[in-house]
XYZ file of C-alpha atoms in Angstrom:
380
model
C 20.544 -4.477 -19.724
C 20.608 -0.881 -18.564
C 18.375 -0.324 -15.535
C 16.874 3.150 -15.098
C 15.735 4.661 -11.790
C 13.665 7.792 -12.516
C 12.673 10.510 -10.102
C 9.118 9.923 -8.874
C 6.708 12.635 -10.026
C 3.467 11.206 -8.618
C 2.000 13.954 -6.369
C 3.288 13.671 -2.803
C 5.628 10.753 -3.559
C 8.931 11.019 -1.664
C 10.256 7.476 -2.085
C 12.835 6.257 -4.568
C 12.616 2.758 -6.057
C 16.251 1.847 -5.320
C 18.535 3.461 -2.737
C 22.346 3.556 -3.186
C 22.938 0.234 -1.400
C 20.505 -1.344 -3.863
C 22.554 -0.070 -6.803
C 25.347 -2.376 -5.665
C 22.906 -5.309 -5.669
C 21.919 -4.534 -9.265
C 25.472 -4.086 -10.526
C 26.462 -7.264 -8.698
C 23.730 -9.064 -10.667
C 25.304 -7.861 -13.927
C 23.145 -4.813 -14.677
C 24.328 -1.330 -15.570
C 22.345 1.364 -13.750
C 21.426 4.956 -14.573
C 19.678 7.186 -12.026
C 17.902 10.419 -12.840
C 19.475 13.416 -11.148
C 17.567 14.224 -7.956
C 15.777 10.839 -7.850
C 16.774 10.280 -4.219
C 16.523 13.874 -3.057
C 13.116 13.570 -1.350
C 14.256 10.435 0.468
C 17.532 12.092 1.512
C 19.999 10.458 -0.905
C 22.043 12.704 -3.175
C 23.441 12.050 -6.651
C 26.968 11.499 -5.359
C 25.807 8.573 -3.217
C 24.292 6.886 -6.277
C 27.369 7.691 -8.331
C 29.682 6.241 -5.657
C 27.550 3.094 -5.551
C 28.217 2.498 -9.253
C 25.380 4.257 -11.096
C 25.640 6.868 -13.806
C 23.481 9.995 -13.532
C 21.038 11.139 -16.230
C 20.331 14.881 -16.218
C 16.577 14.538 -16.751
C 13.703 12.080 -17.254
C 13.801 12.208 -21.058
C 17.465 11.229 -21.094
C 16.908 8.378 -18.651
C 13.877 6.861 -20.418
C 15.588 7.176 -23.794
C 18.483 4.937 -22.796
C 17.082 2.554 -20.150
C 16.012 -0.972 -21.131
C 14.426 -1.686 -17.748
C 12.661 0.902 -15.576
C 12.277 0.385 -11.815
C 9.740 2.733 -10.199
C 7.670 3.085 -7.046
C 4.467 4.460 -8.572
C 2.956 3.923 -12.000
C 3.702 6.195 -14.945
C 1.992 9.602 -14.831
C 1.919 12.836 -16.851
C 4.267 12.475 -19.863
C 6.045 9.334 -18.627
C 4.012 6.943 -20.844
C 5.270 8.934 -23.855
C 8.860 8.870 -22.610
C 9.216 5.158 -21.909
C 11.043 3.372 -24.700
C 9.152 0.968 -26.957
C 10.004 -2.629 -26.117
C 11.448 -1.802 -22.703
C 10.450 -3.362 -19.364
C 8.687 -1.646 -16.463
C 8.477 -2.889 -12.869
C 6.475 -0.819 -10.383
C 3.270 -0.605 -8.371
C 1.193 -0.290 -11.502
C -2.170 -0.029 -9.704
C -3.369 -1.858 -12.780
C -7.034 -2.390 -11.884
C -7.531 1.371 -11.654
C -5.190 2.365 -14.508
C -6.568 0.342 -17.388
C -5.924 3.105 -19.945
C -2.257 3.052 -18.934
C -2.185 -0.732 -19.308
C -3.493 -0.357 -22.863
C -0.849 2.292 -23.601
C 1.916 0.001 -22.354
C 0.646 -2.848 -24.493
C 0.514 -0.559 -27.548
C 4.181 0.399 -27.006
C 5.132 -3.277 -26.551
C 6.350 -2.523 -23.028
C 6.734 -5.576 -20.816
C 5.228 -4.537 -17.491
C 5.025 -6.145 -14.070
C 2.657 -4.994 -11.309
C 4.224 -5.402 -7.876
C 0.813 -5.243 -6.203
C 0.040 -8.621 -7.810
C 2.853 -10.466 -6.013
C 1.211 -13.568 -4.511
C 1.244 -14.014 -0.754
C 3.326 -17.162 -0.681
C 6.342 -17.931 1.489
C 8.865 -17.620 -1.339
C 7.610 -14.138 -2.224
C 7.645 -12.620 1.270
C 10.850 -10.658 0.637
C 9.257 -9.197 -2.520
C 5.902 -8.282 -0.956
C 5.696 -4.524 -1.466
C 2.116 -4.262 -0.197
C 3.038 -5.806 3.148
C 6.158 -3.651 3.550
C 4.264 -0.456 2.866
C 1.154 -1.507 4.819
C 3.264 -1.941 7.950
C 4.451 1.659 7.615
C 0.880 2.833 7.036
C -0.318 1.079 10.186
C 2.438 2.692 12.228
C 1.857 6.151 10.778
C -1.927 5.872 11.181
C -1.588 5.606 14.954
C 0.836 8.530 15.117
C -1.427 10.662 12.922
C -4.409 9.839 15.102
C -2.506 10.431 18.349
C -1.376 13.874 17.195
C -4.987 14.947 16.574
C -6.673 13.196 19.511
C -7.242 15.819 22.260
C -6.147 13.510 25.076
C -3.302 11.307 26.278
C -2.867 7.755 25.003
C -1.504 6.086 28.175
C -2.985 5.789 31.658
C -1.265 8.268 33.982
C -1.379 8.535 37.770
C -0.602 12.136 38.654
C -0.931 14.413 41.670
C -3.670 16.225 39.754
C -5.655 13.043 39.192
C -5.809 9.876 37.110
C -5.781 9.985 33.329
C -7.586 7.039 31.785
C -6.027 5.423 28.679
C -7.351 6.083 25.190
C -9.612 3.436 23.668
C -8.463 2.441 20.183
C -10.526 0.272 17.832
C -8.820 -1.117 14.740
C -10.945 -2.491 11.909
C -8.988 -4.967 9.813
C -6.147 -7.055 11.224
C -3.931 -7.531 8.212
C -0.378 -6.206 8.099
C -1.432 -2.560 8.580
C -3.872 -3.422 11.338
C -1.389 -5.554 13.253
C 1.260 -2.830 13.098
C -1.342 -0.303 14.259
C -2.194 -2.571 17.197
C 1.413 -2.902 18.310
C 2.070 0.839 17.901
C -1.052 1.860 19.831
C -0.190 -0.621 22.585
C 3.344 0.772 22.871
C 1.819 4.238 23.322
C -0.272 2.891 26.192
C -3.758 2.683 24.691
C -6.355 0.014 25.363
C -6.759 -1.664 21.982
C -9.509 -3.767 20.426
C -9.484 -5.099 16.870
C -11.859 -6.758 14.451
C -11.458 -8.714 11.220
C -13.756 -10.823 9.059
C -11.026 -13.480 9.093
C -11.339 -15.239 12.446
C -8.000 -16.953 11.853
C -6.185 -13.717 12.801
C -7.616 -13.750 16.340
C -4.498 -15.376 17.778
C -2.225 -12.776 16.154
C -4.328 -9.922 17.520
C -4.305 -11.334 21.043
C -0.569 -12.036 20.908
C -0.032 -8.270 20.537
C -2.049 -7.520 23.662
C -5.299 -6.435 22.012
C -8.783 -7.841 22.461
C -10.280 -9.501 19.379
C -13.883 -8.405 18.809
C -16.336 -10.884 17.301
C -19.748 -10.101 15.852
C -22.659 -12.418 15.070
C -22.643 -12.097 11.268
C -23.817 -14.148 8.260
C -21.317 -16.920 7.563
C -19.259 -15.964 4.519
C -15.701 -16.803 3.527
C -13.479 -13.999 4.855
C -10.254 -14.693 2.938
C -9.590 -14.841 -0.801
C -7.280 -17.380 -2.416
C -4.455 -14.799 -2.401
C -4.548 -14.327 1.358
C -6.306 -10.946 1.208
C -9.666 -9.977 2.690
C -12.562 -10.900 0.409
C -15.441 -8.687 -0.654
C -18.620 -9.604 1.222
C -22.319 -9.259 0.391
C -24.234 -6.068 1.178
C -26.295 -8.032 3.747
C -23.049 -8.907 5.521
C -21.837 -5.286 5.577
C -25.238 -4.046 6.795
C -25.235 -6.472 9.726
C -21.603 -5.644 10.425
C -22.289 -1.897 10.571
C -25.231 -2.414 12.922
C -23.181 -4.429 15.407
C -20.052 -2.339 14.997
C -21.842 0.924 15.747
C -21.704 0.544 19.536
C -18.005 -0.327 19.494
C -17.184 2.662 17.286
C -19.213 4.960 19.564
C -17.161 3.890 22.606
C -13.794 4.490 20.929
C -11.528 7.531 21.065
C -9.558 6.553 17.949
C -10.752 4.274 15.153
C -8.408 3.066 12.417
C -9.973 1.442 9.359
C -7.835 -0.679 7.012
C -10.353 -2.679 4.969
C -9.339 -2.868 1.301
C -10.354 -5.344 -1.399
C -7.870 -5.863 -4.282
C -9.268 -4.410 -7.492
C -12.465 -3.151 -5.824
C -13.655 0.051 -4.134
C -13.187 0.075 -0.371
C -16.185 -1.289 1.575
C -18.192 1.295 3.523
C -17.897 0.360 7.202
C -18.729 3.582 9.056
C -21.730 5.634 7.974
C -22.705 9.242 8.660
C -25.243 8.019 11.241
C -22.483 6.123 13.063
C -20.360 9.298 13.143
C -23.167 11.132 14.941
C -23.003 8.559 17.750
C -19.261 9.031 18.333
C -17.848 11.179 21.121
C -16.919 14.771 20.303
C -13.185 14.988 19.762
C -12.787 11.378 18.662
C -10.689 10.591 15.597
C -10.854 8.203 12.641
C -7.886 7.406 10.409
C -9.160 5.888 7.151
C -6.341 3.927 5.520
C -8.658 2.921 2.673
C -9.231 6.519 1.565
C -7.571 6.109 -1.842
C -10.297 3.732 -3.052
C -13.326 5.599 -1.730
C -12.717 5.068 1.961
C -14.247 2.912 4.679
C -15.839 6.004 6.225
C -18.647 8.154 4.865
C -17.196 11.661 4.804
C -13.548 10.756 4.157
C -11.788 13.198 1.833
C -8.648 11.946 0.086
C -5.455 13.492 1.467
C -7.337 15.764 3.830
C -8.215 16.031 7.510
C -11.901 16.950 7.894
C -14.192 17.596 10.854
C -17.625 15.940 10.669
C -20.152 16.086 13.533
C -17.390 16.571 16.077
C -15.233 13.758 14.683
C -11.913 14.306 12.888
C -11.506 12.043 9.840
C -7.998 11.684 8.410
C -7.852 10.471 4.803
C -4.140 10.636 4.022
C -3.016 8.154 1.352
C 0.724 8.831 1.413
C 1.718 7.396 4.809
C 4.765 5.471 3.487
C 5.932 8.631 1.713
C 6.012 10.365 5.094
C 8.717 7.890 6.170
C 10.723 7.955 2.917
C 14.083 6.777 4.274
C 12.890 3.443 5.628
C 10.080 3.105 3.075
C 12.636 3.397 0.252
C 14.960 0.968 2.027
C 12.219 -1.667 2.275
C 10.991 -1.013 -1.267
C 14.536 -1.473 -2.552
C 14.744 -4.910 -0.951
C 11.356 -5.869 -2.396
C 11.977 -4.733 -5.976
C 15.578 -5.943 -6.275
C 14.640 -9.370 -4.929
C 11.767 -9.517 -7.413
C 14.125 -8.609 -10.261
C 16.813 -11.077 -9.165
C 14.208 -13.835 -9.332
C 14.067 -13.260 -13.113
C 17.654 -12.199 -13.783
C 20.752 -14.016 -14.901
C 24.015 -12.270 -15.846
C 22.339 -8.902 -16.296
C 19.501 -10.162 -18.513
C 15.889 -11.135 -17.870
C 15.137 -14.858 -18.061
C 11.376 -14.806 -17.721
C 9.868 -18.147 -16.724
C 6.069 -18.157 -16.888
C 6.057 -21.436 -14.983
C 7.175 -19.393 -11.987
C 4.060 -18.476 -9.978
C 5.469 -15.053 -9.053
C 6.302 -14.103 -12.653
C 2.990 -15.369 -14.009
C 0.957 -13.520 -11.371
C 2.656 -10.144 -11.873
C 3.096 -9.988 -15.663
C 0.587 -7.479 -17.069
C 1.729 -6.685 -20.632
C 4.244 -8.283 -22.991
C 4.807 -8.354 -26.757
C 2.018 -5.887 -27.441
C -0.590 -7.905 -25.528
C -2.278 -7.735 -22.130
C -1.232 -10.963 -20.440
C -3.114 -10.663 -17.154
C -6.337 -12.612 -17.735
C -8.475 -10.756 -15.185
C -7.405 -7.341 -16.433
C -7.911 -8.319 -20.054
C -11.448 -9.481 -19.284
C -12.219 -6.244 -17.408
C -10.844 -4.085 -20.233
C -12.776 -6.015 -22.879
C -15.994 -5.688 -20.863
C -15.409 -1.953 -20.497
C -14.976 -1.599 -24.257
C -18.389 -3.106 -25.007
């Protein structure tokens, strides 16, 4: 099979799906590889590096999609890419399938076999393929840096001849991969860090990083879904949570929110009334901005000032670290592909939990049961 690596055209996307060292992994597995000219430019890899690694170079997207049997991408298809992809080919990327159902239907109509990397199950065997975790770690790191650059004060405690500087107070909501990386980054910068999560089982991880785990007296509901992700709670739960969280948010200099529910809008955790209680000059970084945000007033991809509080709603944090983000993504996607590959061909085994969980379309049909049900409901 001929594997194609196109240049990403999603707005603000600087990553490439496979870096030159990954080309050698693919050719070693028996695949031929073609890379679109300029595909690695934004992540600081030039065409010669891909060529020297064993790939051929296609002059443009149309040429690449015309010849490739298997497309490896970071983001889902946009603009004219659904028209360019070859009928009967295979697509592996972060499809963002729950929110791109029209695209899913287009792929099925073109008999494209598609896999959504965001559906990789959180099991031990799939850890090296887990794109969401790899990218969430970068987002957590970048969130702290973004907040620190805007916060009008030092992070660490300083004893100076001019007086004592007290450390910044950082409150992190959500202690998944992004939250844990944010904790460790904020601690390294010298802040006093507290963190909260609906999943009490992460308390030990939070404390092991030197942060205080905050607990609220809330209605008892299951905090973790079967896939290891946070679970959507009832409105009564979120109301009680906001009431008790308000005082903690008001005391904080920097708040980082990371609460996201797979396939659902982001839960609203900080309201406009809570913003009014925060200190002037305090900062919120909303990592859930892409799906509506955890904060009332968040604007996607913008930094806004609301009642004296700066709210940062950037959604492209991994793209701001494209060298290492592309390196990690390469490991994830090539490992995922190798799990299904033998001698340069796909040997798809639906008994494999990873394959079954990520397969979205195949043979002109939508194979993901949850997506199919959602699409059929939407058509009624």
